[in-house]
Short mmCIF file of C-alpha atoms in Angstrom, two decimals:
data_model
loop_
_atom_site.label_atom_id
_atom_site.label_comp_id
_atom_site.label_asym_id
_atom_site.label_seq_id
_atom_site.Cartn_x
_atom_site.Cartn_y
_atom_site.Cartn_z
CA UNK A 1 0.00 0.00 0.00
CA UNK A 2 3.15 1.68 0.39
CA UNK A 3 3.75 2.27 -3.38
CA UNK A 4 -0.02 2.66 -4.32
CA UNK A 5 -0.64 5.38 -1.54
CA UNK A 6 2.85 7.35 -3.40
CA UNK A 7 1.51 7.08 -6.60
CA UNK A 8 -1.50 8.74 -5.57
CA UNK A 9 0.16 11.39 -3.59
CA UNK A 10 2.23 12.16 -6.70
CA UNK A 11 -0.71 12.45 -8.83
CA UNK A 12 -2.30 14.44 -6.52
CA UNK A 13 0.34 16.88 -6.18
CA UNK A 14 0.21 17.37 -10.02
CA UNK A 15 -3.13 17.91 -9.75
CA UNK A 16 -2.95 20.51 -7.00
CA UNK A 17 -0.38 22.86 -8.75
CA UNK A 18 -2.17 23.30 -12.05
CA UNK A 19 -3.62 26.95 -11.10
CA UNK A 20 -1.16 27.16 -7.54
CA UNK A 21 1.93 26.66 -8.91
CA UNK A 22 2.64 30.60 -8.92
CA UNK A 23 1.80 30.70 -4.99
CA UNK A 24 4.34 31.54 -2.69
CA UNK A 25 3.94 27.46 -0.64
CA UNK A 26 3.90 25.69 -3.92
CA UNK A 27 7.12 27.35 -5.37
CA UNK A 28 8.63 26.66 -1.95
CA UNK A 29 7.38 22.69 -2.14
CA UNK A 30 8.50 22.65 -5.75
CA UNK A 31 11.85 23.74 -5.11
CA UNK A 32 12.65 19.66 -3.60
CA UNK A 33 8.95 18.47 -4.27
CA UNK A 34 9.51 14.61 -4.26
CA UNK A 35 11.58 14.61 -0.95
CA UNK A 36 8.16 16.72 0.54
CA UNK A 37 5.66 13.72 -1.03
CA UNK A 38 7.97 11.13 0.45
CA UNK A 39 8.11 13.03 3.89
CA UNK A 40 4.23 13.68 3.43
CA UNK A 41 3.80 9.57 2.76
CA UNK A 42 5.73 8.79 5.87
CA UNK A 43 3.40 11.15 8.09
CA UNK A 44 0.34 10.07 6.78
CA UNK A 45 1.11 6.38 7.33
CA UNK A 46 3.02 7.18 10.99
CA UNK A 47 -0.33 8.93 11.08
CA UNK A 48 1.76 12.31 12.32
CA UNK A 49 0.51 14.24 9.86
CA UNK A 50 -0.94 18.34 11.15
CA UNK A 51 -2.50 20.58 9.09
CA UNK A 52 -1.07 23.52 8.51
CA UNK A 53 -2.81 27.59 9.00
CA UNK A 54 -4.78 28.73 6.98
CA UNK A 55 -4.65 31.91 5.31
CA UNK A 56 -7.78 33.33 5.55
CA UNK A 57 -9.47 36.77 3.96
CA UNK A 58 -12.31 37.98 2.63
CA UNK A 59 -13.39 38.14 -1.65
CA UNK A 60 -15.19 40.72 -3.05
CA UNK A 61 -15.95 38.84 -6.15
CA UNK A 62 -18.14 37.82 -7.56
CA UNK A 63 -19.96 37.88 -4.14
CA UNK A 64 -18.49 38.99 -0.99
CA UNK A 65 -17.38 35.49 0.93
CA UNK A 66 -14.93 34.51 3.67
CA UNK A 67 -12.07 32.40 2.03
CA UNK A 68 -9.89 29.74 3.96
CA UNK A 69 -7.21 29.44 1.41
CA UNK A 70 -5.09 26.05 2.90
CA UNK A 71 -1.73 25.32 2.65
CA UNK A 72 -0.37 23.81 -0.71
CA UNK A 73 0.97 20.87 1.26
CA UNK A 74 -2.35 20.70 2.33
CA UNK A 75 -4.10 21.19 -1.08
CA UNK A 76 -2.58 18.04 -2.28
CA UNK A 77 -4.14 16.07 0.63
CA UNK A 78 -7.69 17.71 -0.51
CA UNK A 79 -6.82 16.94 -4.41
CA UNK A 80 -5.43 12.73 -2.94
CA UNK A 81 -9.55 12.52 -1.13
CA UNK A 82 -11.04 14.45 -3.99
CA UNK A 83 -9.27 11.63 -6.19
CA UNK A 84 -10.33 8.69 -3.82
CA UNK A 85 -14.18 10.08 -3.44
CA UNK A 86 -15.04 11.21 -6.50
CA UNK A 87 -15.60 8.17 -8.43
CA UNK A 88 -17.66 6.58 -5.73
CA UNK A 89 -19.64 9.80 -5.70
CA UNK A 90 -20.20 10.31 -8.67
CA UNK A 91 -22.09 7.11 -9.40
CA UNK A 92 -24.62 8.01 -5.81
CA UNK A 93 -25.22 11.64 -7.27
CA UNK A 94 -28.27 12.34 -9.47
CA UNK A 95 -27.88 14.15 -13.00
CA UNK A 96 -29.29 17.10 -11.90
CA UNK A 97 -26.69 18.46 -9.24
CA UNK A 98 -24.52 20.83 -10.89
CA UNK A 99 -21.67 21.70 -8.99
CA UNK A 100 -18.07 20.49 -9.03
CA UNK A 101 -18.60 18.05 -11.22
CA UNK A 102 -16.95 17.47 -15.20
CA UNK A 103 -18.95 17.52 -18.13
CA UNK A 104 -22.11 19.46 -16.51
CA UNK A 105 -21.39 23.32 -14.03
CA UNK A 106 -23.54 26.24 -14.37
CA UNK A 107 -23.94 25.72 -18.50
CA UNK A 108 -25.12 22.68 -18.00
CA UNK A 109 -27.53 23.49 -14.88
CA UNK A 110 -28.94 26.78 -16.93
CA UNK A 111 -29.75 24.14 -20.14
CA UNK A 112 -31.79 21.54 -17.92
CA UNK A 113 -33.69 24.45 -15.99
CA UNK A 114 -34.63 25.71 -19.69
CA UNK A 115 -35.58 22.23 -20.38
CA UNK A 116 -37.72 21.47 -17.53
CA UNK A 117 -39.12 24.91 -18.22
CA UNK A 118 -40.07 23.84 -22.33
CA UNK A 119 -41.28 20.33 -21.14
CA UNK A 120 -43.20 21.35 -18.20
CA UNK A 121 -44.97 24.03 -20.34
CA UNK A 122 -45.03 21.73 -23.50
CA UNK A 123 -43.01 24.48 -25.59
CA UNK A 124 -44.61 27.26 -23.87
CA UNK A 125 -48.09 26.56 -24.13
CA UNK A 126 -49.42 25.38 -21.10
CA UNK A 127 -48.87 26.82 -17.19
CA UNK A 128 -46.05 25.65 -15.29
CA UNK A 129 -44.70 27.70 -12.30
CA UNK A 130 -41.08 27.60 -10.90
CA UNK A 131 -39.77 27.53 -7.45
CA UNK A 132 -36.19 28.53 -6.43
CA UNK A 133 -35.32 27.94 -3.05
CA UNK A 134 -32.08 28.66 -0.66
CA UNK A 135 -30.66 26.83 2.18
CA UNK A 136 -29.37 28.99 4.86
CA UNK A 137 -25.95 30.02 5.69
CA UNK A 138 -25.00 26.51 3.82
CA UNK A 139 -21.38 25.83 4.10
CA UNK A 140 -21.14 27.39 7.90
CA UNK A 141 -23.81 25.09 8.66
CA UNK A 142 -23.34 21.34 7.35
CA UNK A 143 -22.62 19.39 10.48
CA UNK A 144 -19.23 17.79 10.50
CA UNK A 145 -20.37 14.72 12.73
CA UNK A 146 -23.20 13.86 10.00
CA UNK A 147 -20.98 14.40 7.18
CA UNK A 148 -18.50 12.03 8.45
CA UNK A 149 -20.95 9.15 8.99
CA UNK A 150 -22.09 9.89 5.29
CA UNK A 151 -18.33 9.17 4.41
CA UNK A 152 -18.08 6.68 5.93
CA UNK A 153 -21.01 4.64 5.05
CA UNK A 154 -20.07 5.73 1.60
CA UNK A 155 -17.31 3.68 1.39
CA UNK A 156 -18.19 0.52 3.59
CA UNK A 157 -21.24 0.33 0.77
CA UNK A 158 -18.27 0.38 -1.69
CA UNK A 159 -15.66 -0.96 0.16
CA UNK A 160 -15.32 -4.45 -1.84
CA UNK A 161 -14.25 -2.14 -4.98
CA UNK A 162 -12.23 -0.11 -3.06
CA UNK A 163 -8.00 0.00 -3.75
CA UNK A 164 -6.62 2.00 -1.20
CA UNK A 165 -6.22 1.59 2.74
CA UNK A 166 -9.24 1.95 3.90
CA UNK A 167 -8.63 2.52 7.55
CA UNK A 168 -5.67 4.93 6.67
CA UNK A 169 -7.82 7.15 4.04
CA UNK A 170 -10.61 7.60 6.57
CA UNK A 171 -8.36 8.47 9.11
CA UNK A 172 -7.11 11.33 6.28
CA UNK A 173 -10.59 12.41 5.85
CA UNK A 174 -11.84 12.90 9.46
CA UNK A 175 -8.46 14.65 9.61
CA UNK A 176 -9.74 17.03 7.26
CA UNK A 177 -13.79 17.52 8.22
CA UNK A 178 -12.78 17.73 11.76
CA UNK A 179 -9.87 20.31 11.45
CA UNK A 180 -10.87 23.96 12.72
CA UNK A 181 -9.52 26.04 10.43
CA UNK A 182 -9.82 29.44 12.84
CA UNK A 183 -7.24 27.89 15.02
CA UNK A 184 -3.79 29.39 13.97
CA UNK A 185 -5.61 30.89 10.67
CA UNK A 186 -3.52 33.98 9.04
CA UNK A 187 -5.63 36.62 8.29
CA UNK A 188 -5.30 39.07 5.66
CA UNK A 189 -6.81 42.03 4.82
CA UNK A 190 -8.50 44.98 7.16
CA UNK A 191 -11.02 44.78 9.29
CA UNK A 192 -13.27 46.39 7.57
CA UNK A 193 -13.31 43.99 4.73
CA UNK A 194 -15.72 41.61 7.45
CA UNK A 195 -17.81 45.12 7.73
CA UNK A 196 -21.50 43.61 6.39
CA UNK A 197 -20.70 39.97 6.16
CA UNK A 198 -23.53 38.20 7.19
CA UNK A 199 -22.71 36.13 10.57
CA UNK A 200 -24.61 32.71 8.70
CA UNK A 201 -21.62 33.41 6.01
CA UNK A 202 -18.28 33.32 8.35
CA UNK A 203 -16.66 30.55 10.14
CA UNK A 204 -15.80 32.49 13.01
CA UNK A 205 -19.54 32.84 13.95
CA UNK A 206 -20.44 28.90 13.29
CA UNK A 207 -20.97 26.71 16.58
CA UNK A 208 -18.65 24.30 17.16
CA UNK A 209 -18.13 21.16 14.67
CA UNK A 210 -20.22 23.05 12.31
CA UNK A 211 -18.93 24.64 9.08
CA UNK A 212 -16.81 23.84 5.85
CA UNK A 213 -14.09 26.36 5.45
CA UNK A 214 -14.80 27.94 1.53
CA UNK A 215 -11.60 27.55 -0.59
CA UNK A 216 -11.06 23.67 -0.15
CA UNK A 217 -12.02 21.22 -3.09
CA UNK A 218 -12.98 18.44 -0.53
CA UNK A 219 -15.48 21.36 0.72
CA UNK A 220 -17.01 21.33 -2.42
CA UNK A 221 -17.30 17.65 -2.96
CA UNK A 222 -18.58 16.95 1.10
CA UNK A 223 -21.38 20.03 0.13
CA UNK A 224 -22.96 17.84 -2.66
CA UNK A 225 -22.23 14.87 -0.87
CA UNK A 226 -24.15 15.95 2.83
CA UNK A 227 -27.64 16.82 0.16
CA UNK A 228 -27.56 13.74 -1.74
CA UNK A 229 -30.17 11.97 -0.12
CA UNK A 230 -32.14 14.99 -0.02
CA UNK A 231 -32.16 14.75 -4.02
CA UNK A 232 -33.75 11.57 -3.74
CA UNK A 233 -36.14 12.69 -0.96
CA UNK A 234 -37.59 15.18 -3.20
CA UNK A 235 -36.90 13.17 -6.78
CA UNK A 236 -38.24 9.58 -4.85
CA UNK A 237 -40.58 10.44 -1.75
CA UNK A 238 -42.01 14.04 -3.63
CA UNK A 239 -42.03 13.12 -7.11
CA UNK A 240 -40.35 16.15 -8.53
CA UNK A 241 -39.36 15.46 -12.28
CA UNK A 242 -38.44 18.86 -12.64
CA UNK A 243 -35.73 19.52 -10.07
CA UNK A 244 -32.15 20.74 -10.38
CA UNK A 245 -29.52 21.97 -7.62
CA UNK A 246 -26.20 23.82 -7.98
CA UNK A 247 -24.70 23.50 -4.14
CA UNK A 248 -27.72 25.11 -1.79
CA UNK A 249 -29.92 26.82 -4.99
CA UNK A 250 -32.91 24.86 -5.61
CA UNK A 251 -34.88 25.00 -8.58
CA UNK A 252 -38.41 23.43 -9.17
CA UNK A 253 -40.69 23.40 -12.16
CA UNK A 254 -44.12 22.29 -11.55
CA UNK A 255 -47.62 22.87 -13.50
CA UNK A 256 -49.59 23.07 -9.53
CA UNK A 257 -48.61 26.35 -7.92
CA UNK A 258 -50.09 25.20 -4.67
CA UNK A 259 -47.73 22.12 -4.82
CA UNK A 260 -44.82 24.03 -5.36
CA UNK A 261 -45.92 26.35 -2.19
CA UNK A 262 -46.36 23.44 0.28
CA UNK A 263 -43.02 22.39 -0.55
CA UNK A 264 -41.54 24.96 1.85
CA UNK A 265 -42.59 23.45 4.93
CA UNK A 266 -42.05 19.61 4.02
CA UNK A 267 -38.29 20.59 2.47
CA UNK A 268 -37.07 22.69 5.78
CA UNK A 269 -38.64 19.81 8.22
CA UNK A 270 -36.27 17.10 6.00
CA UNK A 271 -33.79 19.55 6.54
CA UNK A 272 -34.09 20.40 10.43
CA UNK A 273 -34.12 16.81 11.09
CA UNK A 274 -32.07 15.20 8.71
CA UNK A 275 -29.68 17.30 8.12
CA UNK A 276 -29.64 20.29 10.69
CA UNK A 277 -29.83 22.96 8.11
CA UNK A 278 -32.99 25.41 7.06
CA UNK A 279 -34.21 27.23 4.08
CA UNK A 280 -33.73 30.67 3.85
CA UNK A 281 -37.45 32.55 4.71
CA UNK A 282 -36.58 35.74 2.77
CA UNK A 283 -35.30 33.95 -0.41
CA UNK A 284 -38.24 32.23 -1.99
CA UNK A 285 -39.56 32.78 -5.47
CA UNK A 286 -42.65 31.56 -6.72
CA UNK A 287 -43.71 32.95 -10.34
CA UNK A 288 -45.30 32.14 -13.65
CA UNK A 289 -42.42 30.73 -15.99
CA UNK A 290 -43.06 33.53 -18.47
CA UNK A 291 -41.52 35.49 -15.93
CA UNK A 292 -38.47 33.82 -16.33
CA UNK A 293 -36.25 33.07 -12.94
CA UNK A 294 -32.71 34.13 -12.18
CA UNK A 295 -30.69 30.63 -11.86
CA UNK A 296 -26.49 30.23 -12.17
CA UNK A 297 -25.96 33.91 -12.99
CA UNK A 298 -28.62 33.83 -16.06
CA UNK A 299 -32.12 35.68 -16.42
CA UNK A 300 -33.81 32.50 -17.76
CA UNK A 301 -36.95 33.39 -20.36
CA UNK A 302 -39.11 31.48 -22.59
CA UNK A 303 -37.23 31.74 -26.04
CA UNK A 304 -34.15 33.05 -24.59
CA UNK A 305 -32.06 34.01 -21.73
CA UNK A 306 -29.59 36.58 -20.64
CA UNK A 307 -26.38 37.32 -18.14
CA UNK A 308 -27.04 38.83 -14.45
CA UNK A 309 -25.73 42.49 -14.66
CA UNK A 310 -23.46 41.66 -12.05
CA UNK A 311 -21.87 38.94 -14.27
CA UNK A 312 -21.96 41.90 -17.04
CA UNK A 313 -20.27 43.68 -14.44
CA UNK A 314 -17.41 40.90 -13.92
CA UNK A 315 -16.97 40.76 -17.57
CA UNK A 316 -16.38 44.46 -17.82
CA UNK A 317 -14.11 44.34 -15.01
CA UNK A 318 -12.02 42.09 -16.52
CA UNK A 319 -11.74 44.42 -19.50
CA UNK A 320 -10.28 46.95 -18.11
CA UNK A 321 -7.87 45.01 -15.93
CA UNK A 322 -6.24 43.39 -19.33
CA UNK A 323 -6.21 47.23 -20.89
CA UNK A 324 -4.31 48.26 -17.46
CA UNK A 325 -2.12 45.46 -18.28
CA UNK A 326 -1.82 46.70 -21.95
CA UNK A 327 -0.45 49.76 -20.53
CA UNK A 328 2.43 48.75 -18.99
CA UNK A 329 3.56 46.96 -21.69
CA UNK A 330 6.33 43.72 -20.96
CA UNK A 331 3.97 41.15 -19.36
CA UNK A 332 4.53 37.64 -18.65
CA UNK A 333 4.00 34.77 -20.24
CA UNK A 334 1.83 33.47 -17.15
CA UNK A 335 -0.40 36.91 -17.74
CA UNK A 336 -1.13 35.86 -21.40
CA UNK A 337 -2.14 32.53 -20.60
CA UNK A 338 -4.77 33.62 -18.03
CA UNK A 339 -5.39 36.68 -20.64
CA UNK A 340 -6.64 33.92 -23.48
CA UNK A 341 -7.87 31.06 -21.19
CA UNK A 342 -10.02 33.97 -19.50
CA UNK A 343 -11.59 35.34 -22.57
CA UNK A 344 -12.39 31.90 -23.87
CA UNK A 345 -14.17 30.93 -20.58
CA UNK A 346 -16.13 34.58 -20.90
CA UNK A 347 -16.56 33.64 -24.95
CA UNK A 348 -18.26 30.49 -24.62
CA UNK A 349 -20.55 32.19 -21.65
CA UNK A 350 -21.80 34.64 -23.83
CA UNK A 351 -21.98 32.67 -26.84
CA UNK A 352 -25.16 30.15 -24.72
CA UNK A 353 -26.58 33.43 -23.84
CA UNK A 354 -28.82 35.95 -26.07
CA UNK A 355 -25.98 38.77 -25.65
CA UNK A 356 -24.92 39.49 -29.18
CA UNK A 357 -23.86 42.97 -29.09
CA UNK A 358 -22.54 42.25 -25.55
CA UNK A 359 -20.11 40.11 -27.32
CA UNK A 360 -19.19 42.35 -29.61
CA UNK A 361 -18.69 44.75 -27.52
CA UNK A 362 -16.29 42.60 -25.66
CA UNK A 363 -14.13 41.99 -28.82
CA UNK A 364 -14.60 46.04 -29.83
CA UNK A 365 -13.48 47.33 -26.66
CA UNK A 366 -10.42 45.05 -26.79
CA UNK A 367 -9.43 45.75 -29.98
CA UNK A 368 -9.29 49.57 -29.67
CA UNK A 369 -7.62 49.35 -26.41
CA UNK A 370 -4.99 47.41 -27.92
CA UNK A 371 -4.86 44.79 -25.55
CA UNK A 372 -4.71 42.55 -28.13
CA UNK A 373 -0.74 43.59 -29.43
CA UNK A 374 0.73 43.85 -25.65
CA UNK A 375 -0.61 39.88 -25.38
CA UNK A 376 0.95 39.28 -28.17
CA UNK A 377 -2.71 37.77 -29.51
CA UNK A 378 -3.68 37.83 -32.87
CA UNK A 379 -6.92 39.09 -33.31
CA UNK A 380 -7.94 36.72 -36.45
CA UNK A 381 -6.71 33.84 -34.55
CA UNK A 382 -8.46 34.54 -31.15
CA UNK A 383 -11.10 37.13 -31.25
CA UNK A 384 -13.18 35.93 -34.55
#
């Protein structure tokens, strides 16, 4: 298990540095990286390995959150479970959760809500009303003691197909779920960055053995995982063809209004006593489909849909910052990669959307600010 559990490590740490290698703990781990994976092995299996502080601060976009940014040493244990879990995950999760997953993400979830919406309707020509829904301070509030037994019955259930050390992986994960990230954290930033930060939205607020620090891949893969069997609750016990979920939004697409109301109260009782969470009161929406619904950053309407201004906003942000760039002329290489590999990401957006002259006004504004020479881009080549 020895060699297996190295293998893994190194393929996690290759995993891990793809968008960290330029971070001030990965070019430090780099410098004599397979003496660190070795010394990493040993601790793991000696079972001495710590967790290292956090950095934590707060990001303004493209929400305001409270980030726990780990150590890379630390990143490659997240990307070694992420590795281990995933597969066995991804055959318990149902089609429709979106997140963190390949091959589906907010694209995909904005295409099946405008599907449920067509076939609900039949093409728009009958009533159908849709239902978004919000749990409540989500990641501060998953319980790490019910998380843990969802692990871990997880992998007995799969435990006959399973290639690593069992005992020693699980030992690895309640490492993880059970680590307080607050303790010995490094915080960066003012102050005043916390100023109007919900307390339901910060881990230094949550009670104790609550809360998944945002910033960690396993988070992200333990949030779908702790509302799996709520997907089946409501696609088994309710019946709800039409349901989708991108980490705590809900959507629902149902023809009975009144069905889609009494949902409220059945959903947050599952919740309470399942799963110790609780929809948000103040964010429920209830309306006629030719209304459309905001879902994933889209304005979702029969025949079309368009981008949230405040993912306009992003987009125009970004502008500018690559005609700042522009202006100072020499750039890295690292700069033009994110440069292209950023406007592609923004290109294909827009191009599912309805936002024509929003695109080309993306590729006009670039063009006259020259961004396109400092980045050494041709414009034929990347901007037709």
């Amino acid at each position: 298990m020895s060699s297996k559990l190295t293998a893994d490590l190194f393929q996690a740490y290759f995993d891990a540095r793809k968008n960290k290698r330029k971070t001030n703990s990965a070019l430090k781990f780099e410098l004599n990286y397979e003496a660190e994976l070795f010394k990493l092995r040993d601790e793991i299996i000696s079972r001495k390995y710590e967790i290292s502080p956090s950095i934590c601060f707060i990001s303004f976009h493209p929400v305001k959150r409270e980030i726990f940014a780990g150590d890379f040493r630390d990143r490659i244990i997240h990307h070694l479970i992420f590795n281990y879990l995933n597969p066995f995950c991804e055959r318990l999760f149902i089609n429709d959760s979106y997140s963190c997953r390949a091959g589906r993400g907010t694209s995909y979830g904005v295409k099946r809500a405008n599907h449920f919406i067509r076939s609900c309707s039949e093409n728009y020509k009958k009533d159908c009303y849709i239902l978004k829904l919000d749990i409540s301070g989500y990641f501060m509030s998953i319980d790490k003691v019910v998380l843990f037994g969802k692990i871990e019955k997880m992998l007995k259930k799969f435990k006959s197909e399973i290639d690593f050390d069992y005992a020693l992986v699980l030992w690895i994960i309640q490492k993880v779920i059970f680590n307080d990230p607050i303790k010995n954290c490094i915080v960066k930033g003012k102050k005043e960055d916390w100023v109007g930060l919900p307390k339901s939205k910060s881990l230094f607020f949550s009670a104790k053995d609550r809360g998944l620090p945002i910033g960690n891949l396993t988070s992200q893969l333990f949030a779908n995982l702790y509302l799996n069997n709520f997907d089946y609750f409501i696609k088994g016990a309710l019946r709800c063809k039409y349901y989708g979920r991108y980490v705590d939004d809900l959507v629902f697409i149902h023809r009975n209004k009144k069905f889609l109301a009494s949902l409220f109260h059945v959903l947050d009782a599952y919740l309470q006593n399942n799963l110790l969470l609780r929809l948000h009161s103040k964010k429920i929406y209830l309306q006629h489909f030719k209304h459309g619904v905001i879902f994933l950053g889209r304005i979702i309407l029969p025949y079309r849909n368009y981008l949230k201004n405040r993912t306009k906003g992003n987009i125009h942000r970004k502008i500018e910052k690559w005609l700042d760039i522009s202006k100072m002329g020499k750039i890295s290489k690292q700069q033009k990669i994110r440069a292209i590999s950023c406007y592609f990401s923004y290109s294909g957006m827009l191009k599912s959307c309805n936002t024509h002259k929003l695109s080309q006004k993306f590729k006009t504004r670039l063009l006259q600010g020259k961004a396109c020479p400092a980045l050494n881009l041709t414009p034929l080549q990347y901007f037709k």
